[in-house]
mmCIF file of C-alpha atoms in Angstrom:
data_model
loop_
_atom_site.group_PDB
_atom_site.id
_atom_site.type_symbol
_atom_site.label_atom_id
_atom_site.label_comp_id
_atom_site.label_asym_id
_atom_site.label_seq_id
_atom_site.Cartn_x
_atom_site.Cartn_y
_atom_site.Cartn_z
ATOM 1 C CA MET J 102 21.399 -21.848 -8.525
ATOM 2 C CA GLN J 103 18.221 -20.871 -6.672
ATOM 3 C CA LEU J 104 16.127 -19.116 -9.286
ATOM 4 C CA SER J 105 15.828 -18.656 -13.036
ATOM 5 C CA VAL J 106 13.586 -15.795 -14.166
ATOM 6 C CA ILE J 107 12.070 -16.488 -17.583
ATOM 7 C CA ILE J 108 10.813 -13.447 -19.498
ATOM 8 C CA LEU J 109 9.110 -13.934 -22.859
ATOM 9 C CA ASN J 110 9.077 -10.706 -24.857
ATOM 10 C CA TYR J 111 7.162 -9.536 -27.892
ATOM 11 C CA ASN J 112 7.365 -5.903 -29.019
ATOM 12 C CA VAL J 113 7.399 -4.217 -25.594
ATOM 13 C CA ARG J 114 10.948 -2.867 -25.589
ATOM 14 C CA PHE J 115 10.474 -0.119 -22.961
ATOM 15 C CA PHE J 116 8.404 -2.239 -20.587
ATOM 16 C CA LEU J 117 11.011 -4.987 -20.955
ATOM 17 C CA GLU J 118 13.823 -2.626 -19.954
ATOM 18 C CA GLN J 119 11.969 -1.525 -16.817
ATOM 19 C CA CYS J 120 11.116 -5.142 -15.966
ATOM 20 C CA VAL J 121 14.722 -6.303 -16.294
ATOM 21 C CA LEU J 122 15.962 -3.417 -14.144
ATOM 22 C CA SER J 123 13.556 -4.436 -11.382
ATOM 23 C CA VAL J 124 14.439 -8.140 -11.683
ATOM 24 C CA GLN J 125 18.159 -7.417 -11.488
ATOM 25 C CA LYS J 126 17.638 -5.573 -8.207
ATOM 26 C CA ALA J 127 15.430 -8.378 -6.875
ATOM 27 C CA LEU J 128 18.133 -10.952 -7.665
ATOM 28 C CA SER J 129 20.932 -8.977 -5.984
ATOM 29 C CA THR J 130 20.850 -11.221 -2.877
ATOM 30 C CA ILE J 131 19.885 -14.415 -4.704
ATOM 31 C CA ASP J 132 21.904 -16.856 -6.774
ATOM 32 C CA GLY J 133 19.845 -16.417 -9.901
ATOM 33 C CA GLU J 134 19.744 -15.742 -13.614
ATOM 34 C CA ILE J 135 17.562 -13.947 -16.139
ATOM 35 C CA ILE J 136 16.660 -15.613 -19.430
ATOM 36 C CA ILE J 137 14.902 -13.505 -22.065
ATOM 37 C CA ILE J 138 13.189 -15.145 -25.012
ATOM 38 C CA ASP J 139 12.193 -12.812 -27.809
ATOM 39 C CA ASN J 140 9.406 -13.990 -30.111
ATOM 40 C CA ASN J 141 10.699 -12.201 -33.228
ATOM 41 C CA SER J 142 9.879 -8.653 -32.117
ATOM 42 C CA SER J 143 9.850 -5.992 -34.803
ATOM 43 C CA ASP J 144 10.982 -3.266 -32.377
ATOM 44 C CA ASP J 145 14.526 -2.918 -31.004
ATOM 45 C CA SER J 146 13.997 -5.108 -27.935
ATOM 46 C CA CYS J 147 16.949 -7.377 -28.737
ATOM 47 C CA VAL J 148 19.228 -4.473 -29.621
ATOM 48 C CA MET J 149 18.385 -2.872 -26.287
ATOM 49 C CA ILE J 150 19.098 -6.032 -24.281
ATOM 50 C CA LYS J 151 22.448 -6.546 -25.988
ATOM 51 C CA ALA J 152 23.450 -2.937 -25.403
ATOM 52 C CA LEU J 153 22.208 -2.407 -21.840
ATOM 53 C CA PHE J 154 22.269 -5.937 -20.413
ATOM 54 C CA PRO J 155 25.027 -7.798 -22.295
ATOM 55 C CA ASN J 156 25.434 -10.459 -19.591
ATOM 56 C CA ILE J 157 21.822 -11.589 -19.711
ATOM 57 C CA LYS J 158 21.032 -14.713 -21.703
ATOM 58 C CA LEU J 159 18.969 -13.724 -24.752
ATOM 59 C CA ILE J 160 17.257 -16.245 -27.020
ATOM 60 C CA GLU J 161 16.070 -14.774 -30.326
ATOM 61 C CA ASN J 162 13.325 -16.787 -31.987
ATOM 62 C CA LYS J 163 12.943 -16.329 -35.728
ATOM 63 C CA GLU J 164 9.157 -16.327 -35.522
ATOM 64 C CA ASN J 165 6.423 -15.702 -32.965
ATOM 65 C CA LEU J 166 6.120 -19.151 -31.434
ATOM 66 C CA GLY J 167 3.452 -18.222 -28.901
ATOM 67 C CA PHE J 168 3.494 -18.026 -25.109
ATOM 68 C CA PRO J 169 3.760 -21.759 -24.225
ATOM 69 C CA LYS J 170 6.519 -22.713 -26.649
ATOM 70 C CA GLY J 171 8.488 -19.530 -26.010
ATOM 71 C CA ASN J 172 8.512 -20.147 -22.258
ATOM 72 C CA ASN J 173 9.315 -23.833 -22.700
ATOM 73 C CA ILE J 174 12.373 -22.864 -24.734
ATOM 74 C CA GLY J 175 13.502 -20.576 -21.919
ATOM 75 C CA VAL J 176 12.940 -23.109 -19.141
ATOM 76 C CA ALA J 177 14.925 -25.689 -21.108
ATOM 77 C CA GLN J 178 17.945 -23.381 -20.716
ATOM 78 C CA ALA J 179 17.317 -22.667 -17.022
ATOM 79 C CA GLN J 180 19.632 -23.844 -14.252
ATOM 80 C CA GLY J 181 17.712 -22.710 -11.167
ATOM 81 C CA GLU J 182 16.027 -25.021 -8.680
ATOM 82 C CA TYR J 183 13.038 -22.716 -9.021
ATOM 83 C CA ILE J 184 11.784 -20.833 -12.044
ATOM 84 C CA CYS J 185 9.687 -17.690 -12.301
ATOM 85 C CA ILE J 186 7.565 -17.193 -15.402
ATOM 86 C CA LEU J 187 7.338 -13.415 -15.662
ATOM 87 C CA ASN J 188 5.648 -11.076 -18.124
ATOM 88 C CA PRO J 189 7.817 -8.284 -19.558
ATOM 89 C CA ASP J 190 5.150 -5.711 -18.640
ATOM 90 C CA THR J 191 5.695 -6.226 -14.910
ATOM 91 C CA VAL J 192 7.731 -4.573 -12.147
ATOM 92 C CA VAL J 193 8.850 -6.642 -9.160
ATOM 93 C CA ALA J 194 9.857 -5.295 -5.755
ATOM 94 C CA GLU J 195 13.435 -5.744 -4.559
ATOM 95 C CA ASP J 196 12.344 -8.372 -2.012
ATOM 96 C CA THR J 197 9.700 -10.179 -4.091
ATOM 97 C CA PHE J 198 11.767 -13.257 -4.905
ATOM 98 C CA SER J 199 13.513 -13.496 -1.531
ATOM 99 C CA LYS J 200 10.167 -13.340 0.303
ATOM 100 C CA ILE J 201 8.660 -16.106 -1.819
ATOM 101 C CA LEU J 202 11.722 -18.350 -1.666
ATOM 102 C CA ASN J 203 11.983 -17.849 2.108
ATOM 103 C CA PHE J 204 8.314 -18.740 2.470
ATOM 104 C CA VAL J 205 8.799 -21.999 0.584
ATOM 105 C CA THR J 206 12.102 -23.074 2.120
ATOM 106 C CA GLN J 207 11.045 -22.226 5.686
ATOM 107 C CA SER J 208 7.654 -23.935 5.436
ATOM 108 C CA ALA J 209 6.970 -27.363 6.887
ATOM 109 C CA VAL J 210 8.302 -30.343 4.934
ATOM 110 C CA GLU J 211 4.754 -31.349 4.012
ATOM 111 C CA VAL J 212 4.137 -27.925 2.472
ATOM 112 C CA GLN J 213 7.449 -27.955 0.596
ATOM 113 C CA SER J 214 6.727 -31.375 -0.901
ATOM 114 C CA ASN J 215 3.158 -30.573 -1.963
ATOM 115 C CA ILE J 216 3.254 -26.960 -3.073
ATOM 116 C CA GLY J 217 2.914 -26.392 -6.786
ATOM 117 C CA ILE J 218 2.822 -22.875 -8.229
ATOM 118 C CA ILE J 219 3.136 -19.731 -6.119
ATOM 119 C CA GLY J 220 1.611 -16.472 -7.271
ATOM 120 C CA CYS J 221 1.505 -13.063 -5.651
ATOM 121 C CA LYS J 222 -0.585 -9.919 -5.395
ATOM 122 C CA LEU J 223 -0.694 -8.161 -8.760
ATOM 123 C CA ILE J 224 -1.673 -4.505 -9.091
ATOM 124 C CA ASP J 225 -2.232 -2.419 -12.188
ATOM 125 C CA GLY J 226 -0.496 0.834 -13.077
ATOM 126 C CA THR J 227 -2.714 2.817 -10.713
ATOM 127 C CA GLY J 228 -2.184 0.558 -7.703
ATOM 128 C CA ASN J 229 -5.509 -1.257 -7.955
ATOM 129 C CA PHE J 230 -5.634 -4.972 -7.203
ATOM 130 C CA LEU J 231 -5.983 -7.278 -10.211
ATOM 131 C CA PRO J 232 -8.491 -9.994 -9.250
ATOM 132 C CA GLU J 233 -7.022 -12.504 -11.705
ATOM 133 C CA SER J 234 -4.072 -12.791 -9.294
ATOM 134 C CA LYS J 235 -6.023 -15.762 -7.898
ATOM 135 C CA ARG J 236 -8.755 -17.771 -9.561
ATOM 136 C CA GLY J 237 -10.713 -20.987 -9.438
ATOM 137 C CA VAL J 238 -10.928 -23.683 -12.071
ATOM 138 C CA PRO J 239 -13.208 -22.245 -14.802
ATOM 139 C CA SER J 240 -15.556 -25.194 -14.977
ATOM 140 C CA PRO J 241 -18.693 -24.657 -17.076
ATOM 141 C CA TRP J 242 -20.616 -23.378 -14.035
ATOM 142 C CA VAL J 243 -17.786 -21.142 -12.803
ATOM 143 C CA ALA J 244 -17.378 -19.721 -16.311
ATOM 144 C CA PHE J 245 -21.119 -19.044 -16.385
ATOM 145 C CA THR J 246 -20.914 -17.048 -13.112
ATOM 146 C CA LYS J 247 -18.084 -14.993 -14.601
ATOM 147 C CA ILE J 248 -19.628 -14.305 -17.990
ATOM 148 C CA PHE J 249 -22.919 -13.137 -16.475
ATOM 149 C CA GLY J 250 -21.384 -11.285 -13.518
ATOM 150 C CA LEU J 251 -22.938 -13.451 -10.797
ATOM 151 C CA TYR J 252 -19.684 -13.421 -8.827
ATOM 152 C CA LYS J 253 -20.211 -9.674 -8.280
ATOM 153 C CA LEU J 254 -23.786 -10.121 -7.064
ATOM 154 C CA PHE J 255 -22.978 -12.921 -4.596
ATOM 155 C CA PRO J 256 -19.321 -12.451 -3.566
ATOM 156 C CA LYS J 257 -19.707 -14.372 -0.299
ATOM 157 C CA SER J 258 -21.447 -17.393 -1.775
ATOM 158 C CA SER J 259 -19.213 -20.384 -2.495
ATOM 159 C CA CYS J 260 -21.600 -21.264 -5.276
ATOM 160 C CA PHE J 261 -20.912 -18.051 -7.183
ATOM 161 C CA ASN J 262 -17.530 -16.674 -6.018
ATOM 162 C CA GLN J 263 -15.145 -19.315 -7.337
ATOM 163 C CA TYR J 264 -13.915 -17.605 -10.509
ATOM 164 C CA TYR J 265 -11.736 -15.100 -8.632
ATOM 165 C CA ALA J 266 -11.177 -17.409 -5.635
ATOM 166 C CA GLN J 267 -12.995 -14.978 -3.372
ATOM 167 C CA HIS J 268 -12.692 -17.365 -0.422
ATOM 168 C CA VAL J 269 -9.178 -15.870 -0.126
ATOM 169 C CA PHE J 270 -9.090 -12.113 0.314
ATOM 170 C CA GLU J 271 -6.750 -9.750 -1.529
ATOM 171 C CA ASN J 272 -4.550 -9.300 1.570
ATOM 172 C CA GLN J 273 -4.695 -12.890 2.719
ATOM 173 C CA SER J 274 -2.455 -15.749 1.603
ATOM 174 C CA GLY J 275 -3.989 -19.124 0.912
ATOM 175 C CA LYS J 276 -4.543 -22.079 -1.381
ATOM 176 C CA VAL J 277 -6.151 -21.313 -4.741
ATOM 177 C CA ASP J 278 -6.630 -23.385 -7.877
ATOM 178 C CA ILE J 279 -5.471 -21.128 -10.704
ATOM 179 C CA LEU J 280 -2.693 -18.518 -10.914
ATOM 180 C CA VAL J 281 -1.942 -16.040 -13.676
ATOM 181 C CA GLY J 282 0.918 -16.525 -16.138
ATOM 182 C CA ALA J 283 2.182 -12.970 -15.623
ATOM 183 C CA PHE J 284 3.921 -14.196 -12.442
ATOM 184 C CA MET J 285 4.398 -17.853 -11.532
ATOM 185 C CA VAL J 286 7.076 -19.369 -9.284
ATOM 186 C CA MET J 287 7.527 -23.129 -9.102
ATOM 187 C CA LYS J 288 10.176 -25.835 -8.964
ATOM 188 C CA ARG J 289 11.815 -26.408 -12.307
ATOM 189 C CA ASP J 290 11.576 -30.190 -11.829
ATOM 190 C CA LEU J 291 7.793 -29.951 -11.376
ATOM 191 C CA TYR J 292 7.482 -27.821 -14.509
ATOM 192 C CA THR J 293 9.487 -30.426 -16.431
ATOM 193 C CA GLU J 294 7.530 -33.328 -14.946
ATOM 194 C CA ILE J 295 4.246 -31.795 -16.096
ATOM 195 C CA GLY J 296 5.714 -31.094 -19.522
ATOM 196 C CA GLY J 297 5.621 -27.318 -19.195
ATOM 197 C CA PHE J 298 3.047 -25.232 -20.997
ATOM 198 C CA ASP J 299 0.976 -27.165 -23.521
ATOM 199 C CA GLU J 300 2.205 -26.005 -26.933
ATOM 200 C CA ASN J 301 -1.112 -26.924 -28.541
ATOM 201 C CA CYS J 302 -2.388 -23.650 -27.082
ATOM 202 C CA PHE J 303 -0.887 -20.496 -28.600
ATOM 203 C CA MET J 304 -1.755 -18.249 -25.647
ATOM 204 C CA TYR J 305 -4.421 -17.086 -23.133
ATOM 205 C CA SER J 306 -5.519 -20.340 -21.427
ATOM 206 C CA ASP J 307 -2.000 -21.707 -20.967
ATOM 207 C CA ASP J 308 -1.683 -20.504 -17.363
ATOM 208 C CA ILE J 309 -5.070 -22.026 -16.486
ATOM 209 C CA ASP J 310 -3.995 -25.301 -18.072
ATOM 210 C CA LEU J 311 -0.612 -25.382 -16.289
ATOM 211 C CA SER J 312 -2.215 -24.591 -12.928
ATOM 212 C CA TYR J 313 -4.818 -27.297 -13.485
ATOM 213 C CA MET J 314 -2.184 -29.884 -14.416
ATOM 214 C CA VAL J 315 -0.371 -29.096 -11.154
ATOM 215 C CA LEU J 316 -3.597 -29.812 -9.267
ATOM 216 C CA GLN J 317 -3.953 -33.102 -11.139
ATOM 217 C CA LYS J 318 -0.500 -34.068 -9.827
ATOM 218 C CA GLY J 319 -1.881 -33.834 -6.290
ATOM 219 C CA LYS J 320 -0.139 -30.522 -5.561
ATOM 220 C CA PHE J 321 -1.730 -27.286 -4.391
ATOM 221 C CA ASN J 322 -1.229 -23.771 -5.764
ATOM 222 C CA TYR J 323 -0.752 -20.833 -3.430
ATOM 223 C CA TYR J 324 -1.537 -17.122 -3.516
ATOM 224 C CA PHE J 325 1.118 -15.213 -1.519
ATOM 225 C CA HIS J 326 -0.103 -11.706 -0.665
ATOM 226 C CA GLU J 327 2.989 -10.434 1.162
ATOM 227 C CA THR J 328 4.607 -8.967 -1.931
ATOM 228 C CA SER J 329 3.070 -6.957 -4.761
ATOM 229 C CA VAL J 330 4.063 -6.834 -8.418
ATOM 230 C CA ILE J 331 2.907 -4.224 -10.927
ATOM 231 C CA HIS J 332 1.367 -5.732 -14.043
ATOM 232 C CA TYR J 333 0.567 -3.322 -16.859
ATOM 233 C CA LYS J 334 -2.167 -5.665 -17.930
ATOM 234 C CA GLY J 335 -2.573 -6.415 -21.621
ATOM 235 C CA GLU J 336 0.361 -4.246 -22.694
ATOM 236 C CA SER J 337 1.736 -6.795 -25.142
ATOM 237 C CA THR J 338 -1.671 -7.666 -26.580
ATOM 238 C CA VAL J 339 -3.570 -5.732 -29.223
ATOM 239 C CA ARG J 340 -7.200 -6.776 -28.870
ATOM 240 C CA ASP J 341 -8.056 -6.998 -32.552
ATOM 241 C CA GLU J 342 -9.816 -9.663 -34.631
ATOM 242 C CA LYS J 343 -6.823 -11.991 -34.304
ATOM 243 C CA TYR J 344 -7.051 -11.603 -30.518
ATOM 244 C CA LEU J 345 -10.753 -12.477 -30.603
ATOM 245 C CA LYS J 346 -10.093 -15.629 -32.603
ATOM 246 C CA ARG J 347 -7.158 -16.783 -30.460
ATOM 247 C CA PHE J 348 -9.016 -16.154 -27.210
ATOM 248 C CA GLN J 349 -11.963 -18.271 -28.367
ATOM 249 C CA GLU J 350 -9.603 -21.018 -29.531
ATOM 250 C CA ALA J 351 -7.783 -20.953 -26.175
ATOM 251 C CA MET J 352 -10.948 -21.368 -24.130
ATOM 252 C CA GLN J 353 -12.178 -24.163 -26.394
ATOM 253 C CA PHE J 354 -8.773 -25.848 -26.083
ATOM 254 C CA PHE J 355 -8.977 -25.926 -22.273
ATOM 255 C CA TYR J 356 -12.526 -27.264 -22.127
ATOM 256 C CA LYS J 357 -11.951 -29.914 -24.763
ATOM 257 C CA LYS J 358 -8.825 -31.078 -22.941
ATOM 258 C CA HIS J 359 -10.209 -31.276 -19.423
ATOM 259 C CA PHE J 360 -14.021 -31.531 -19.502
ATOM 260 C CA GLN J 361 -16.423 -34.075 -20.910
ATOM 261 C CA LYS J 362 -17.829 -32.810 -24.161
ATOM 262 C CA SER J 363 -21.485 -32.752 -25.160
ATOM 263 C CA PHE J 364 -23.432 -30.791 -27.765
ATOM 264 C CA VAL J 365 -25.098 -28.544 -25.147
ATOM 265 C CA PHE J 366 -21.835 -27.979 -23.302
ATOM 266 C CA ASP J 367 -19.929 -27.235 -26.512
ATOM 267 C CA PHE J 368 -22.572 -24.745 -27.699
ATOM 268 C CA PHE J 369 -22.688 -22.991 -24.339
ATOM 269 C CA MET J 370 -18.904 -22.668 -24.062
ATOM 270 C CA LYS J 371 -18.544 -21.378 -27.629
ATOM 271 C CA MET J 372 -21.164 -18.735 -26.928
ATOM 272 C CA GLY J 373 -19.568 -17.895 -23.576
ATOM 273 C CA ALA J 374 -16.082 -17.604 -25.044
ATOM 274 C CA PHE J 375 -17.440 -15.391 -27.822
ATOM 275 C CA VAL J 376 -19.228 -13.042 -25.399
ATOM 276 C CA PHE J 377 -16.250 -12.942 -23.032
ATOM 277 C CA SER J 378 -13.781 -12.205 -25.830
ATOM 278 C CA LEU J 379 -16.020 -9.446 -27.171
ATOM 279 C CA ILE J 380 -16.061 -7.843 -23.732
ATOM 280 C CA LYS J 381 -12.264 -7.966 -23.585
ATOM 281 C CA LYS J 382 -11.940 -6.564 -27.088
ATOM 282 C CA ASN J 383 -14.184 -3.623 -26.220
ATOM 283 C CA GLN J 384 -11.971 -2.900 -23.199
ATOM 284 C CA SER J 385 -8.921 -2.276 -25.375
ATOM 285 C CA LYS J 386 -9.473 1.423 -26.043
ATOM 286 C CA THR J 387 -6.842 3.681 -24.521
ATOM 287 C CA VAL J 388 -8.256 5.726 -21.671
ATOM 288 C CA GLN J 389 -7.781 9.431 -22.338
ATOM 289 C CA ARG J 390 -7.174 11.419 -19.174
ATOM 290 C CA GLU J 391 -6.545 15.107 -18.665
ATOM 291 C CA ILE J 392 -3.785 15.718 -16.130
ATOM 292 C CA HIS J 393 -4.155 18.944 -14.140
ATOM 293 C CA GLU J 394 -0.907 18.681 -12.219
ATOM 294 C CA TYR J 395 2.336 16.695 -12.352
ATOM 295 C CA ILE J 396 4.400 15.895 -9.278
ATOM 296 C CA VAL J 397 7.912 14.489 -9.629
ATOM 297 C CA PHE J 398 9.379 12.482 -6.750
ATOM 298 C CA SER J 399 13.168 12.707 -6.965
ATOM 299 C CA LYS J 400 16.175 13.176 -4.711
ATOM 300 C CA ASN J 401 18.339 14.109 -7.667
ATOM 301 C CA SER J 402 18.661 17.234 -9.804
ATOM 302 C CA LEU J 403 16.073 15.823 -12.165
ATOM 303 C CA GLN J 404 14.509 18.346 -14.526
ATOM 304 C CA LEU J 405 11.472 17.051 -16.407
ATOM 305 C CA ASN J 406 9.904 20.469 -17.063
ATOM 306 C CA LEU J 407 6.833 19.530 -15.068
ATOM 307 C CA ASN J 408 4.863 21.421 -12.472
ATOM 308 C CA LYS J 409 6.158 20.384 -9.052
ATOM 309 C CA LYS J 410 8.974 18.404 -7.546
ATOM 310 C CA VAL J 411 9.290 16.863 -4.078
ATOM 311 C CA THR J 412 12.103 14.809 -2.614
ATOM 312 C CA ASN J 413 10.323 12.581 -0.113
ATOM 313 C CA LEU J 414 7.412 10.220 -0.613
ATOM 314 C CA ASN J 415 5.964 11.378 2.715
ATOM 315 C CA ASP J 416 5.845 14.960 1.423
ATOM 316 C CA PHE J 417 2.870 14.023 -0.730
ATOM 317 C CA SER J 418 0.561 14.859 2.180
ATOM 318 C CA GLN J 419 0.899 18.560 1.336
ATOM 319 C CA PHE J 420 -0.795 17.947 -2.023
ATOM 320 C CA LYS J 421 -3.692 15.854 -0.730
ATOM 321 C CA ASN J 422 -5.895 18.927 -0.445
ATOM 322 C CA ASN J 423 -5.894 19.079 -4.253
ATOM 323 C CA ILE J 424 -6.865 15.458 -4.685
ATOM 324 C CA GLN J 425 -10.010 16.493 -6.573
ATOM 325 C CA LEU J 426 -7.651 17.381 -9.409
ATOM 326 C CA ASN J 427 -6.207 14.739 -11.744
ATOM 327 C CA ILE J 428 -2.653 14.418 -10.456
ATOM 328 C CA GLU J 429 0.066 12.338 -12.070
ATOM 329 C CA ILE J 430 3.061 11.325 -9.976
ATOM 330 C CA ILE J 431 6.336 10.523 -11.703
ATOM 331 C CA PHE J 432 8.815 8.489 -9.674
ATOM 332 C CA ASP J 433 12.545 8.810 -10.286
ATOM 333 C CA THR J 434 13.622 5.158 -10.056
ATOM 334 C CA ASN J 435 17.171 6.280 -9.244
ATOM 335 C CA SER J 436 15.867 7.947 -6.078
ATOM 336 C CA PHE J 437 13.430 5.350 -4.818
ATOM 337 C CA SER J 438 13.345 1.561 -4.833
ATOM 338 C CA PHE J 439 10.681 -0.275 -6.778
ATOM 339 C CA LYS J 440 9.435 -1.615 -3.442
ATOM 340 C CA GLU J 441 8.926 1.939 -2.144
ATOM 341 C CA ILE J 442 7.134 2.915 -5.342
ATOM 342 C CA ILE J 443 4.846 -0.135 -5.235
ATOM 343 C CA GLU J 444 4.035 0.400 -1.547
ATOM 344 C CA PHE J 445 3.212 4.062 -2.220
ATOM 345 C CA MET J 446 0.882 3.060 -5.064
ATOM 346 C CA ASN J 447 -0.791 0.464 -2.830
ATOM 347 C CA CYS J 448 -1.416 3.029 -0.097
ATOM 348 C CA ASN J 449 -2.445 6.026 -2.232
ATOM 349 C CA LYS J 450 -4.676 4.614 -4.941
ATOM 350 C CA THR J 451 -7.531 6.911 -5.882
ATOM 351 C CA LYS J 452 -9.412 7.689 -9.091
ATOM 352 C CA ASN J 453 -7.735 11.105 -9.284
ATOM 353 C CA LEU J 454 -4.185 9.805 -9.027
ATOM 354 C CA THR J 455 -2.049 8.121 -11.683
ATOM 355 C CA PHE J 456 1.584 7.040 -11.687
ATOM 356 C CA LYS J 457 4.540 6.849 -14.052
ATOM 357 C CA ASN J 458 8.177 5.823 -13.619
ATOM 358 C CA TYR J 459 11.197 7.648 -14.969
ATOM 359 C CA ILE J 460 13.897 5.303 -16.317
ATOM 360 C CA SER J 461 17.159 7.187 -16.680
ATOM 361 C CA LYS J 462 19.121 4.585 -18.660
ATOM 362 C CA SER J 463 17.133 5.281 -21.797
ATOM 363 C CA ASN J 464 15.574 8.565 -20.640
ATOM 364 C CA PHE J 465 11.879 7.722 -20.794
ATOM 365 C CA ILE J 466 8.744 7.881 -18.665
ATOM 366 C CA ILE J 467 6.509 4.823 -18.567
ATOM 367 C CA GLY J 468 3.240 3.715 -17.003
ATOM 368 C CA SER J 469 -0.431 2.943 -17.453
ATOM 369 C CA ASN J 470 -3.508 4.783 -16.200
ATOM 370 C CA ASN J 471 -5.916 1.858 -16.215
ATOM 371 C CA SER J 472 -5.955 -1.936 -16.173
ATOM 372 C CA ILE J 473 -7.494 -1.879 -19.668
ATOM 373 C CA ASP J 474 -5.108 0.810 -20.926
ATOM 374 C CA ARG J 475 -2.220 -0.335 -23.097
ATOM 375 C CA GLY J 476 0.049 2.138 -21.374
ATOM 376 C CA GLU J 477 2.083 5.174 -22.270
ATOM 377 C CA ILE J 478 5.756 5.723 -23.046
ATOM 378 C CA ILE J 479 7.171 9.238 -23.206
ATOM 379 C CA GLN J 480 10.650 9.369 -24.724
ATOM 380 C CA LEU J 481 12.548 12.411 -23.533
ATOM 381 C CA LYS J 482 15.206 14.296 -25.444
ATOM 382 C CA ASN J 483 18.767 13.850 -24.249
#
């Protein structure tokens, strides 16, 4: 088997359904499997998987075991030569996995033997690039440049631009130190050799730690820009007081594990983690947006009782004159591939344009209007 896709779910039933639909299409030409681990969700995620995807392996944990342990449980059941750690609030293109696997298998022997984790270009629900798709090791200095925004002031300086690995551009593939846990592809044997995610960390710094351990093995991590994946960032996380506490604990865990500790260093990192987590908590408010016009892209007799309907993605040009209005586009995923939808979002991102997907299996509309927005699900009547 070539690939095992590991999806750890917690209370995001509708995002999980969309994710699985996209993964199934992406595995259509690959010998692969999907393994879903549910961390004791209180919604009907497991009921949905059993009803709509009965052939998918589902592991139901009796408690929320955290991100590292949940994924480790899934990988232990995997049979693929490669694994993909994938968030449930993502959408992959139909050729995402084939492109990445072809890149690895057709690379030089030296690359194949030394490559560690492969990540890709992540975009949010409005098509905007997510800079955490590629990062540097958050050493004390690098963390300082992030916390105080110095990476924005000096983006071309190697002294200040390491946090988001700005030596590699958004549309340029290259070696980077740290990749995000929302999408990680690597050999299963390497994951096992490292020991997987460190279960001493509940969540948040686990992807940094795994990436760093790969580097310590003498491997390199790689940002692959030739495929894009939607990540509805933060969908499965409520940024409350518990979030604040766990984020601080996660950052302290990473620094205590990998960097020499001193009183000054410890004080600085505690303060930095506190400030950084406060910033993230304050970003959790749902962004309210007035929509002036809805446009439905569909080739079917789809009736959503919205303003306009067009049948071809290229027909959008006729509406560009009204781009000063807040327009929301709803894609019928039975009419267009996820790759087409993602490419359209990449090419048409603007502050006045937002996107949603219509999922016919369960008759709902889903999407997110901002990278700090927890997203929106509209359940339609049958």
